Short mmCIF file of C-alpha atoms in Angstrom, two decimals:
data_model
loop_
_atom_site.label_atom_id
_atom_site.label_comp_id
_atom_site.label_asym_id
_atom_site.label_seq_id
_atom_site.Cartn_x
_atom_site.Cartn_y
_atom_site.Cartn_z
CA MET A 6 139.81 122.58 131.43
CA THR A 7 142.81 124.58 132.56
CA SER A 8 142.47 127.71 130.49
CA ALA A 9 142.27 129.84 133.61
CA ASN A 10 144.78 132.39 132.47
CA THR A 11 143.99 132.53 128.80
CA LYS A 12 143.03 135.94 127.46
CA VAL A 13 141.67 136.80 124.05
CA TYR A 14 142.24 140.18 122.45
CA LEU A 15 140.55 141.35 119.25
CA LEU A 16 142.98 143.36 117.15
CA ASP A 17 141.51 146.01 114.88
CA PHE A 18 143.23 145.97 111.50
CA GLY A 19 141.04 148.50 109.69
CA SER A 20 138.55 147.84 106.92
CA MET A 21 138.16 146.99 103.27
CA ALA A 22 135.22 146.97 100.86
CA LEU A 23 133.86 144.45 98.37
CA ASP A 24 130.79 144.25 96.22
CA GLY A 25 127.84 142.71 98.05
CA HIS A 26 127.87 139.75 95.67
CA MET A 27 131.41 138.91 96.77
CA ILE A 28 130.24 138.82 100.37
CA TYR A 29 126.82 137.23 99.84
CA TRP A 30 127.09 134.78 96.93
CA MET A 31 124.07 134.76 94.65
CA HIS A 32 122.37 137.39 96.84
CA GLY A 33 124.23 140.69 96.93
CA PRO A 34 123.15 143.54 97.18
CA SER A 35 125.04 145.20 94.33
CA GLY A 36 127.57 147.82 95.31
CA ALA A 37 130.39 148.13 97.80
CA ILE A 38 130.04 146.97 101.40
CA ARG A 39 132.72 148.03 103.85
CA PHE A 40 133.73 145.38 106.35
CA PRO A 41 136.08 145.18 109.33
CA VAL A 42 139.28 143.17 109.27
CA TYR A 43 140.61 141.91 112.55
CA GLY A 44 142.94 139.42 114.18
CA VAL A 45 142.78 137.48 117.42
CA LEU A 46 145.55 137.42 119.97
CA VAL A 47 145.36 134.49 122.37
CA ASP A 48 147.58 135.00 125.37
CA HIS A 49 147.98 131.41 126.55
CA LYS A 50 150.29 129.75 129.04
CA ASP A 51 151.95 127.93 126.14
CA GLY A 52 152.55 130.99 124.01
CA LYS A 53 151.15 134.06 122.36
CA PHE A 54 149.07 132.92 119.41
CA LEU A 55 147.98 135.37 116.73
CA PHE A 56 145.11 134.20 114.52
CA ASP A 57 145.10 136.15 111.24
CA THR A 58 147.09 139.31 110.70
CA GLY A 59 144.97 141.58 108.48
CA PHE A 60 146.11 143.23 105.28
CA ASP A 61 149.14 145.24 104.27
CA LYS A 62 147.74 148.65 103.32
CA THR A 63 150.46 149.39 100.78
CA PHE A 64 149.78 146.09 99.06
CA ILE A 65 146.01 146.65 98.90
CA ASP A 66 146.55 150.24 97.73
CA GLY A 67 148.45 148.81 94.78
CA LEU A 68 145.72 146.28 94.10
CA ILE A 69 142.60 148.44 94.57
CA PRO A 70 143.47 152.08 95.22
CA GLY A 71 141.33 153.68 97.89
CA ASN A 72 139.88 150.41 99.11
CA ALA A 73 141.81 149.83 102.32
CA ILE A 74 141.30 152.03 105.35
CA GLN A 75 143.89 151.50 108.04
CA ALA A 76 145.35 153.91 110.57
CA ASP A 77 148.91 153.42 111.80
CA ARG A 78 147.51 151.92 114.97
CA GLN A 79 145.56 149.34 112.94
CA THR A 80 148.55 147.18 112.11
CA VAL A 81 150.08 144.18 113.87
CA PRO A 82 152.77 146.34 115.56
CA GLY A 83 150.24 149.07 116.41
CA GLN A 84 147.68 146.73 117.89
CA LEU A 85 150.19 144.66 119.84
CA ASP A 86 151.57 147.87 121.28
CA LEU A 87 148.14 148.52 122.80
CA VAL A 88 148.62 145.46 124.97
CA GLY A 89 152.32 145.99 125.70
CA LEU A 90 153.67 143.47 123.20
CA ARG A 91 155.94 143.61 120.18
CA PRO A 92 155.65 141.45 117.03
CA GLN A 93 158.69 139.41 118.08
CA ASP A 94 156.79 138.33 121.19
CA ILE A 95 154.34 136.33 119.08
CA THR A 96 155.23 132.65 119.31
CA HIS A 97 152.70 131.32 116.81
CA VAL A 98 150.89 132.88 113.89
CA ILE A 99 147.86 130.87 112.80
CA ASN A 100 146.21 131.78 109.52
CA SER A 101 142.63 130.79 108.86
CA HIS A 102 143.78 130.95 105.25
CA TYR A 103 146.28 132.88 103.14
CA HIS A 104 144.08 135.48 101.48
CA VAL A 105 145.46 139.00 101.34
CA ASP A 106 143.25 140.35 104.13
CA HIS A 107 144.29 137.65 106.58
CA VAL A 108 148.01 137.33 106.06
CA GLY A 109 149.38 140.83 105.42
CA GLY A 110 150.81 141.28 108.92
CA ASN A 111 152.51 137.86 109.19
CA LYS A 112 155.82 139.30 108.13
CA HIS A 113 156.08 141.37 111.29
CA CYS A 114 156.16 138.28 113.48
CA MET A 115 159.75 137.34 112.81
CA HIS A 116 160.10 134.80 115.61
CA ALA A 117 156.81 133.01 115.30
CA THR A 118 156.05 129.56 114.05
CA ALA A 119 153.38 129.88 111.39
CA ILE A 120 150.58 127.33 111.52
CA CYS A 121 148.23 126.60 108.66
CA HIS A 122 146.42 123.75 106.99
CA LYS A 123 148.54 121.62 104.67
CA CYS A 124 146.12 122.21 101.80
CA GLU A 125 146.29 125.96 102.29
CA LEU A 126 150.04 126.14 101.86
CA GLU A 127 149.71 124.00 98.75
CA ALA A 128 146.96 126.22 97.34
CA ALA A 129 148.86 129.44 97.99
CA SER A 130 152.02 127.90 96.54
CA ASN A 131 150.38 126.83 93.33
CA PRO A 132 147.11 128.74 92.93
CA GLN A 133 144.65 128.19 90.13
CA PRO A 134 144.30 131.29 87.93
CA PHE A 135 141.15 132.48 89.69
CA GLU A 136 142.83 132.13 93.09
CA ARG A 137 145.86 134.26 92.25
CA ARG A 138 144.34 137.57 93.25
CA GLY A 139 143.27 136.27 96.66
CA TYR A 140 146.70 134.82 97.26
CA GLY A 141 148.41 137.90 95.89
CA ASP A 142 150.27 138.91 99.03
CA LEU A 143 152.91 136.29 99.72
CA SER A 144 155.18 138.74 101.51
CA PHE A 145 155.22 136.35 104.44
CA ALA A 146 156.87 133.72 102.24
CA PRO A 147 158.37 135.39 99.17
CA GLN A 148 159.89 132.20 97.83
CA LEU A 149 156.35 131.03 97.12
CA GLN A 150 155.82 133.90 94.72
CA ALA A 151 157.88 132.35 91.99
CA GLY A 152 155.69 129.29 92.16
CA SER A 153 158.67 127.38 93.46
CA ASP A 154 158.28 124.13 95.34
CA PRO A 155 157.91 125.04 99.03
CA THR A 156 159.28 121.66 100.07
CA ALA A 157 162.57 122.68 98.50
CA TYR A 158 162.96 125.06 101.43
CA GLY A 159 162.13 122.49 104.03
CA ASP A 160 160.16 124.15 106.78
CA GLU A 161 162.03 127.42 106.49
CA ILE A 162 160.49 130.41 104.85
CA TYR A 163 161.26 134.09 104.95
CA THR A 164 160.61 134.99 108.54
CA GLN A 165 158.87 132.00 109.91
CA LYS A 166 158.81 128.29 110.27
CA ILE A 167 155.59 126.91 108.82
CA GLU A 168 153.95 124.00 110.55
CA THR A 169 151.18 122.47 108.47
CA LEU A 170 148.32 120.51 109.94
CA THR A 171 145.43 118.43 108.70
CA GLY A 172 142.25 117.45 110.47
CA ASP A 173 140.68 119.06 113.52
CA GLN A 174 143.37 119.71 116.12
CA GLU A 175 143.78 120.91 119.68
CA ILE A 176 147.02 122.81 119.21
CA ALA A 177 147.26 123.90 122.85
CA LYS A 178 145.05 123.31 125.84
CA GLY A 179 141.63 124.74 125.03
CA LEU A 180 142.77 126.00 121.62
CA PHE A 181 141.11 124.16 118.75
CA LEU A 182 141.44 124.38 114.98
CA PHE A 183 138.48 123.05 113.02
CA GLU A 184 138.69 122.32 109.31
CA THR A 185 136.22 124.53 107.46
CA PRO A 186 137.25 124.29 103.80
CA GLY A 187 135.48 125.58 100.72
CA HIS A 188 136.23 129.28 100.83
CA THR A 189 139.79 128.08 100.30
CA PRO A 190 141.10 124.49 100.19
CA GLY A 191 142.70 124.55 103.64
CA HIS A 192 140.61 126.89 105.75
CA TYR A 193 140.69 126.62 109.55
CA SER A 194 138.37 128.14 112.14
CA LEU A 195 139.60 128.65 115.70
CA MET A 196 137.84 127.93 118.99
CA VAL A 197 139.19 129.20 122.28
CA GLU A 198 137.96 127.89 125.63
CA LEU A 199 138.08 130.39 128.46
CA SER A 200 137.50 130.04 132.16
CA GLY A 201 135.08 132.91 132.57
CA ARG A 202 132.79 132.74 129.59
CA ARG A 203 131.47 130.67 126.67
CA PRO A 204 134.03 129.44 124.14
CA MET A 205 134.78 131.88 121.36
CA LEU A 206 134.56 130.36 117.89
CA PHE A 207 136.30 132.48 115.28
CA CYS A 208 134.81 131.47 111.96
CA GLY A 209 137.32 133.07 109.64
CA ASP A 210 135.89 133.41 106.18
CA ALA A 211 133.85 130.23 106.57
CA CYS A 212 131.19 132.67 107.82
CA TYR A 213 131.49 136.34 106.96
CA THR A 214 128.54 137.71 108.91
CA HIS A 215 125.49 136.93 110.99
CA ARG A 216 123.42 137.25 107.83
CA SER A 217 125.59 134.59 106.17
CA LEU A 218 124.72 132.24 109.00
CA GLU A 219 121.04 133.10 109.24
CA GLU A 220 120.32 133.05 105.52
CA ASN A 221 122.79 130.28 104.71
CA ILE A 222 124.82 132.36 102.28
CA ILE A 223 128.39 131.49 101.41
CA SER A 224 131.16 133.84 100.34
CA GLY A 225 131.36 134.93 96.72
CA ALA A 226 134.93 133.66 96.61
CA HIS A 227 135.14 129.92 97.04
CA VAL A 228 136.85 126.90 95.54
CA ASP A 229 134.15 124.38 96.32
CA VAL A 230 130.47 125.25 96.70
CA LYS A 231 129.44 122.10 98.54
CA GLN A 232 132.37 122.23 100.95
CA THR A 233 131.64 125.86 101.73
CA PHE A 234 128.02 125.12 102.63
CA ASP A 235 129.13 122.08 104.62
CA SER A 236 131.58 124.21 106.58
CA LEU A 237 128.86 126.72 107.42
CA GLU A 238 126.80 123.82 108.70
CA LYS A 239 129.79 122.50 110.65
CA LEU A 240 130.14 125.87 112.40
CA ARG A 241 126.48 125.74 113.39
CA GLY A 242 127.01 122.27 114.82
CA LEU A 243 130.16 123.24 116.70
CA ALA A 244 128.49 126.29 118.20
CA ALA A 245 125.61 124.12 119.40
CA LYS A 246 127.82 121.31 120.70
CA HIS A 247 130.21 123.56 122.63
CA ASP A 248 127.78 126.36 123.44
CA ALA A 249 130.28 128.57 121.64
CA GLU A 250 129.75 132.14 120.53
CA LEU A 251 130.39 132.65 116.83
CA PHE A 252 132.66 135.49 115.80
CA TYR A 253 132.18 136.24 112.12
CA SER A 254 135.13 137.42 110.08
CA HIS A 255 133.74 140.51 108.37
CA ASP A 256 130.56 141.70 110.11
CA ALA A 257 130.54 145.47 110.60
CA LYS A 258 127.52 145.42 112.92
CA ALA A 259 128.74 142.54 115.06
CA TRP A 260 132.17 144.13 115.28
CA GLN A 261 130.58 147.21 116.84
CA GLY A 262 129.31 145.05 119.68
CA TRP A 263 132.62 143.36 120.48
CA LEU A 264 135.43 144.61 122.69
CA PRO A 265 138.62 145.51 120.80
CA ALA A 266 142.06 145.49 122.38
CA PRO A 267 143.30 146.60 124.84
CA ALA A 268 140.12 145.11 126.33
CA TYR A 269 140.12 141.33 126.49
CA TYR A 270 137.92 138.28 126.99
CA ALA A 271 138.89 135.74 129.65
CA MET B 10 128.04 114.59 56.47
CA THR B 11 124.45 114.68 55.26
CA SER B 12 123.16 117.81 56.89
CA ALA B 13 122.41 119.37 53.55
CA ASN B 14 118.93 120.48 54.44
CA THR B 15 119.45 121.43 58.04
CA LYS B 16 118.61 125.02 58.91
CA VAL B 17 119.29 126.86 62.15
CA TYR B 18 117.11 129.74 63.34
CA LEU B 19 117.94 131.94 66.31
CA LEU B 20 114.77 132.78 68.22
CA ASP B 21 114.72 136.08 70.08
CA PHE B 22 113.11 135.63 73.51
CA GLY B 23 113.79 139.12 74.90
CA SER B 24 116.18 140.09 77.65
CA MET B 25 116.82 140.00 81.36
CA ALA B 26 119.33 141.69 83.65
CA LEU B 27 121.66 140.48 86.38
CA ASP B 28 124.38 142.06 88.43
CA GLY B 29 127.75 141.92 86.72
CA HIS B 30 129.07 139.64 89.45
CA MET B 31 126.42 137.06 88.59
CA ILE B 32 127.61 137.10 84.98
CA TYR B 33 131.34 137.43 85.61
CA TRP B 34 132.20 135.55 88.79
CA MET B 35 134.79 137.29 90.96
CA HIS B 36 135.07 140.10 88.41
CA GLY B 37 131.86 142.04 87.96
CA PRO B 38 131.43 145.02 87.32
CA SER B 39 128.88 145.91 90.00
CA GLY B 40 125.44 146.82 88.78
CA ALA B 41 122.90 145.43 86.37
CA ILE B 42 123.90 144.13 82.95
CA ARG B 43 121.10 143.44 80.47
CA PHE B 44 121.57 140.34 78.36
CA PRO B 45 119.71 138.67 75.50
CA VAL B 46 117.87 135.40 75.94
CA TYR B 47 117.41 133.24 72.87
CA GLY B 48 116.63 129.76 71.65
CA VAL B 49 117.80 127.74 68.69
CA LEU B 50 115.46 126.05 66.25
CA VAL B 51 117.12 123.27 64.24
CA ASP B 52 115.02 122.29 61.28
CA HIS B 53 116.44 118.84 60.55
CA LYS B 54 115.28 115.97 58.38
CA ASP B 55 114.62 113.95 61.55
CA GLY B 56 112.55 116.58 63.28
CA LYS B 57 112.25 120.12 64.50
CA PHE B 58 114.54 120.51 67.48
CA LEU B 59 114.23 123.49 69.81
CA PHE B 60 117.24 124.14 72.05
CA ASP B 61 116.22 126.26 75.05
CA THR B 62 112.94 128.10 75.26
CA GLY B 63 113.63 131.36 77.11
CA PHE B 64 111.73 132.66 80.10
CA ASP B 65 108.08 133.06 80.96
CA LYS B 66 107.64 136.81 81.44
CA THR B 67 104.82 136.46 83.95
CA PHE B 68 106.95 134.14 86.04
CA ILE B 69 109.98 136.47 86.00
CA ASP B 70 107.75 139.47 86.74
CA GLY B 71 106.68 137.68 89.88
CA LEU B 72 110.26 136.88 90.80
CA ILE B 73 111.97 140.19 89.95
CA PRO B 74 109.46 142.84 88.89
CA GLY B 75 110.65 144.93 85.96
CA ASN B 76 113.55 142.66 85.11
CA ALA B 77 112.24 140.81 82.07
CA ILE B 78 111.71 142.59 78.77
CA GLN B 79 109.78 140.54 76.27
CA ALA B 80 107.40 141.61 73.51
CA ASP B 81 104.56 139.33 72.47
CA ARG B 82 106.61 138.30 69.47
CA GLN B 83 109.51 137.25 71.73
CA THR B 84 107.90 134.04 72.92
CA VAL B 85 108.05 130.49 71.60
CA PRO B 86 104.72 130.85 69.76
CA GLY B 87 105.63 134.32 68.49
CA GLN B 88 109.06 133.34 67.22
CA LEU B 89 107.91 130.09 65.63
CA ASP B 90 105.19 132.04 63.85
CA LEU B 91 107.95 134.06 62.14
CA VAL B 92 109.05 130.90 60.39
CA GLY B 93 105.59 129.50 59.74
CA LEU B 94 105.53 126.98 62.57
CA ARG B 95 103.39 126.36 65.63
CA PRO B 96 104.61 125.03 69.00
CA GLN B 97 102.94 121.68 68.32
CA ASP B 98 105.23 121.25 65.31
CA ILE B 99 108.27 120.97 67.57
CA THR B 100 109.26 117.32 67.84
CA HIS B 101 112.06 117.71 70.40
CA VAL B 102 112.80 120.29 73.04
CA ILE B 103 116.38 120.14 74.25
CA ASN B 104 117.30 122.13 77.34
CA SER B 105 120.90 123.07 77.99
CA HIS B 106 119.70 123.12 81.60
CA TYR B 107 116.51 123.86 83.52
CA HIS B 108 117.14 127.38 84.78
CA VAL B 109 114.22 129.79 84.53
CA ASP B 110 115.59 131.67 81.53
CA HIS B 111 116.06 128.51 79.46
CA VAL B 112 112.93 126.52 80.15
CA GLY B 113 110.02 128.97 80.39
CA GLY B 114 108.65 128.22 76.92
CA ASN B 115 108.85 124.41 77.14
CA LYS B 116 105.22 124.21 78.12
CA HIS B 117 104.08 125.47 74.73
CA CYS B 118 105.56 122.48 72.95
CA MET B 119 102.84 120.02 73.86
CA HIS B 120 103.85 117.30 71.42
CA ALA B 121 107.60 117.39 71.82
CA THR B 122 109.88 114.90 73.47
CA ALA B 123 111.98 116.79 75.96
CA ILE B 124 115.67 115.92 76.08
CA CYS B 125 117.99 116.79 78.92
CA HIS B 126 120.90 115.40 80.85
CA LYS B 127 120.01 112.82 83.49
CA CYS B 128 121.76 114.84 86.18
CA GLU B 129 119.82 117.95 85.22
CA LEU B 130 116.44 116.36 85.78
CA GLU B 131 117.65 115.05 89.12
CA ALA B 132 118.95 118.48 90.14
CA ALA B 133 115.75 120.27 89.14
CA SER B 134 113.68 117.59 90.88
CA ASN B 135 115.55 117.86 94.15
CA PRO B 136 117.46 121.15 94.20
CA GLN B 137 119.80 122.20 96.96
CA PRO B 138 118.55 125.34 98.74
CA PHE B 139 120.79 127.69 96.74
CA GLU B 140 119.58 126.14 93.46
CA ARG B 141 115.87 126.63 94.13
CA ARG B 142 115.65 130.10 92.69
CA GLY B 143 117.31 129.08 89.43
CA TYR B 144 115.03 126.08 89.14
CA GLY B 145 111.99 128.10 90.17
CA ASP B 146 109.97 127.67 86.98
CA LEU B 147 108.95 124.04 86.74
CA SER B 148 105.84 124.85 84.73
CA PHE B 149 107.02 122.38 82.12
CA ALA B 150 106.79 119.60 84.67
CA PRO B 151 104.59 120.70 87.56
CA GLN B 152 104.75 117.38 89.33
CA LEU B 153 108.40 118.15 90.06
CA GLN B 154 107.42 121.17 92.08
CA ALA B 155 106.28 119.13 95.02
CA GLY B 156 109.67 117.49 95.11
CA SER B 157 108.01 114.25 94.14
CA ASP B 158 109.92 111.39 92.58
CA PRO B 159 109.88 111.96 88.81
CA THR B 160 110.29 108.25 88.17
CA ALA B 161 106.89 107.73 89.76
CA TYR B 162 105.44 109.27 86.61
CA GLY B 163 107.44 107.09 84.29
CA ASP B 164 108.42 109.12 81.28
CA GLU B 165 105.20 111.12 81.31
CA ILE B 166 105.14 114.62 82.60
CA TYR B 167 102.79 117.49 82.10
CA THR B 168 103.09 118.16 78.40
CA GLN B 169 106.10 116.21 77.38
CA LYS B 170 107.97 112.97 77.47
CA ILE B 171 111.39 113.49 78.97
CA GLU B 172 114.30 111.54 77.58
CA THR B 173 117.39 111.79 79.71
CA LEU B 174 120.90 111.30 78.40
CA THR B 175 124.40 111.04 79.78
CA GLY B 176 127.72 111.52 78.04
CA ASP B 177 128.41 113.29 74.77
CA GLN B 178 125.81 112.23 72.21
CA GLU B 179 124.98 112.61 68.56
CA ILE B 180 121.21 112.76 68.88
CA ALA B 181 120.57 113.13 65.15
CA LYS B 182 122.87 113.29 62.19
CA GLY B 183 125.16 116.28 62.70
CA LEU B 184 123.46 117.28 65.96
CA PHE B 185 125.73 116.84 68.97
CA LEU B 186 125.22 117.36 72.67
CA PHE B 187 128.38 117.85 74.70
CA GLU B 188 128.44 117.60 78.47
CA THR B 189 129.49 120.94 79.94
CA PRO B 190 128.58 120.69 83.64
CA GLY B 191 129.43 123.05 86.47
CA HIS B 192 126.97 125.88 85.92
CA THR B 193 124.43 123.18 86.72
CA PRO B 194 125.01 119.46 87.32
CA GLY B 195 123.68 118.32 83.95
CA HIS B 196 124.45 121.07 81.50
CA TYR B 197 124.62 120.32 77.76
CA SER B 198 126.01 122.44 74.93
CA LEU B 199 124.79 121.85 71.38
CA MET B 200 126.78 121.65 68.16
CA VAL B 201 125.07 121.69 64.77
CA GLU B 202 126.88 120.72 61.58
CA LEU B 203 125.66 122.47 58.47
CA SER B 204 126.44 121.99 54.81
CA GLY B 205 127.20 125.59 53.96
CA ARG B 206 129.21 126.92 56.87
CA ARG B 207 131.27 126.13 59.96
CA PRO B 208 129.56 124.15 62.70
CA MET B 209 127.63 126.25 65.20
CA LEU B 210 128.45 125.48 68.82
CA PHE B 211 125.81 126.80 71.20
CA CYS B 212 127.52 127.06 74.57
CA GLY B 213 124.47 127.53 76.74
CA ASP B 214 125.46 128.95 80.10
CA ALA B 215 128.77 127.13 80.02
CA CYS B 216 129.96 130.36 78.40
CA TYR B 217 127.91 133.51 78.81
CA THR B 218 129.90 135.88 76.60
CA HIS B 219 133.00 136.41 74.52
CA ARG B 220 134.57 138.08 77.55
CA SER B 221 133.90 134.94 79.60
CA LEU B 222 135.89 132.96 77.07
CA GLU B 223 138.69 135.46 76.60
CA GLU B 224 139.24 136.23 80.26
CA ASN B 225 138.39 132.73 81.49
CA ILE B 226 135.54 133.88 83.72
CA ILE B 227 132.79 131.50 84.82
CA SER B 228 129.20 132.34 85.67
CA GLY B 229 128.38 133.64 89.13
CA ALA B 230 125.86 130.84 89.53
CA HIS B 231 127.51 127.43 89.57
CA VAL B 232 127.42 124.19 91.48
CA ASP B 233 131.03 123.21 90.94
CA VAL B 234 133.84 125.69 90.33
CA LYS B 235 136.32 123.22 88.87
CA GLN B 236 133.76 121.62 86.57
CA THR B 237 132.68 125.03 85.30
CA PHE B 238 136.23 126.01 84.39
CA ASP B 239 136.79 122.59 82.83
CA SER B 240 133.67 123.01 80.70
CA LEU B 241 134.86 126.39 79.47
CA GLU B 242 138.11 124.71 78.49
CA LYS B 243 136.19 121.89 76.82
CA LEU B 244 134.31 124.40 74.68
CA ARG B 245 137.62 125.93 73.58
CA GLY B 246 138.87 122.49 72.62
CA LEU B 247 135.69 121.59 70.74
CA ALA B 248 135.73 124.84 68.81
CA ALA B 249 139.32 124.21 67.78
CA LYS B 250 138.78 120.54 66.94
CA HIS B 251 135.68 121.09 64.82
CA ASP B 252 136.49 124.60 63.60
CA ALA B 253 133.17 125.52 65.17
CA GLU B 254 131.88 129.02 65.82
CA LEU B 255 130.96 129.61 69.44
CA PHE B 256 127.57 131.10 70.19
CA TYR B 257 127.52 132.45 73.73
CA SER B 258 124.29 132.31 75.69
CA HIS B 259 123.97 135.87 76.96
CA ASP B 260 126.22 138.21 75.00
CA ALA B 261 124.46 141.44 74.02
CA LYS B 262 127.19 142.56 71.64
CA ALA B 263 127.59 139.20 69.91
CA TRP B 264 123.81 138.90 69.61
CA GLN B 265 123.77 142.15 67.63
CA GLY B 266 126.00 140.53 65.04
CA TRP B 267 123.95 137.37 64.55
CA LEU B 268 120.94 136.82 62.30
CA PRO B 269 117.69 136.31 64.18
CA ALA B 270 114.71 134.42 62.74
CA PRO B 271 113.17 134.47 60.21
CA ALA B 272 116.71 134.53 58.79
CA TYR B 273 118.54 131.23 59.12
CA TYR B 274 121.94 129.59 58.93
CA ALA B 275 122.40 126.57 56.65
#
């Protein structure tokens, strides 16, 4: 394992709110729950990888006025500035999936190669009616908005090259993507091995919170119930196998206990 | 079509409440929505068929205190009494599915043959963890509660013989069961042809309300998202093909416009 110099930064992108039934399927509680939205910067010898980019506040304001809370600092440019970087320094943007609260900042990373699961690009390109709201922000790839065939553009989209993957992959030394579908068709979770601590396993929306894990509750939004439960189980197995620490995607309490940028894990 | 003497009675079994997100998946609104629960008595030359039997108030009180509203008259015995029948007169109980609000009165019909989809009996007999609450009332077949193999009892269960079906079926002249899975694995909707009016198509939980149909919204509880949408589409197609009137399972406004027993449709 030669991840000696790898650093992981948690980037604070603000917060949004959803009804408890959207977060805890079949459980609730009823009423709005506010949750953090964050990204993960992996400073690696092979590049600067950004996993998820939060939401675009203007877009969410148009969708659900008053829902998004985001200071100027809580954007991709603002958070990268905390660690002395600019968006054009990002070499790779990885999206767990293309929902609006995970992809809104992609467009800032003009020079990055975008990495996602093959099925996720297909789903976002041609969403079923009930998926359209989740995939509403395609600012990172505006040619997808017309429902046009993405292959017609080759690998080139608006600001980025998209590289699609399938299967579990080690995309750089100590940097693993694990297929965790169900919330969306092509969802990936990310594990980062570090020299000085346990691996960090970023669940993405395959596990919203500690409660989701403990009580075996999947997200209200999903495309496949069985897959979503299977992915939650897969995360449990991965955490056990690799002695990895799970980082949930939208856990307000857990977020309070983590170290946001400019602090880092190494 | 020789359904000249067939009569259809709507039996009022009271009401329950669920959060709007459980009724309208991914839409809501947040907060409790009260909905009617009813059954359908088909008085047919080949027998007296009861489609769905409501909830057992004592059971629901134990599950969610204060949720169920049900007067003494709003039970299987009470409703049948309105039309001069007793539970032992029912020859066939058909369950759209085995959720607690559709099966609670089965146990009164001691002499009936119970009809359900093969996959539904299997699901209720061996539910996945997230299905256990929905299948919580197995009073109609207590031997299932231990998770025991139902085939070990042959066709005999507590009070009834169960006859399982697969596929779309005409179970008696002018009485059709259509597979509409997704809400549960073995969900059936019922269509009744009558001599004096359009066919009545009882959706069961494949379509909760008129809004569900109009806005293409599936139930919050489901085992398969795609199947549930497909079943909603199937109901649309059946209604068009047969010029059938759709009767939603839990629509408070629509319920107000229908004729409850002792009135009947013929």
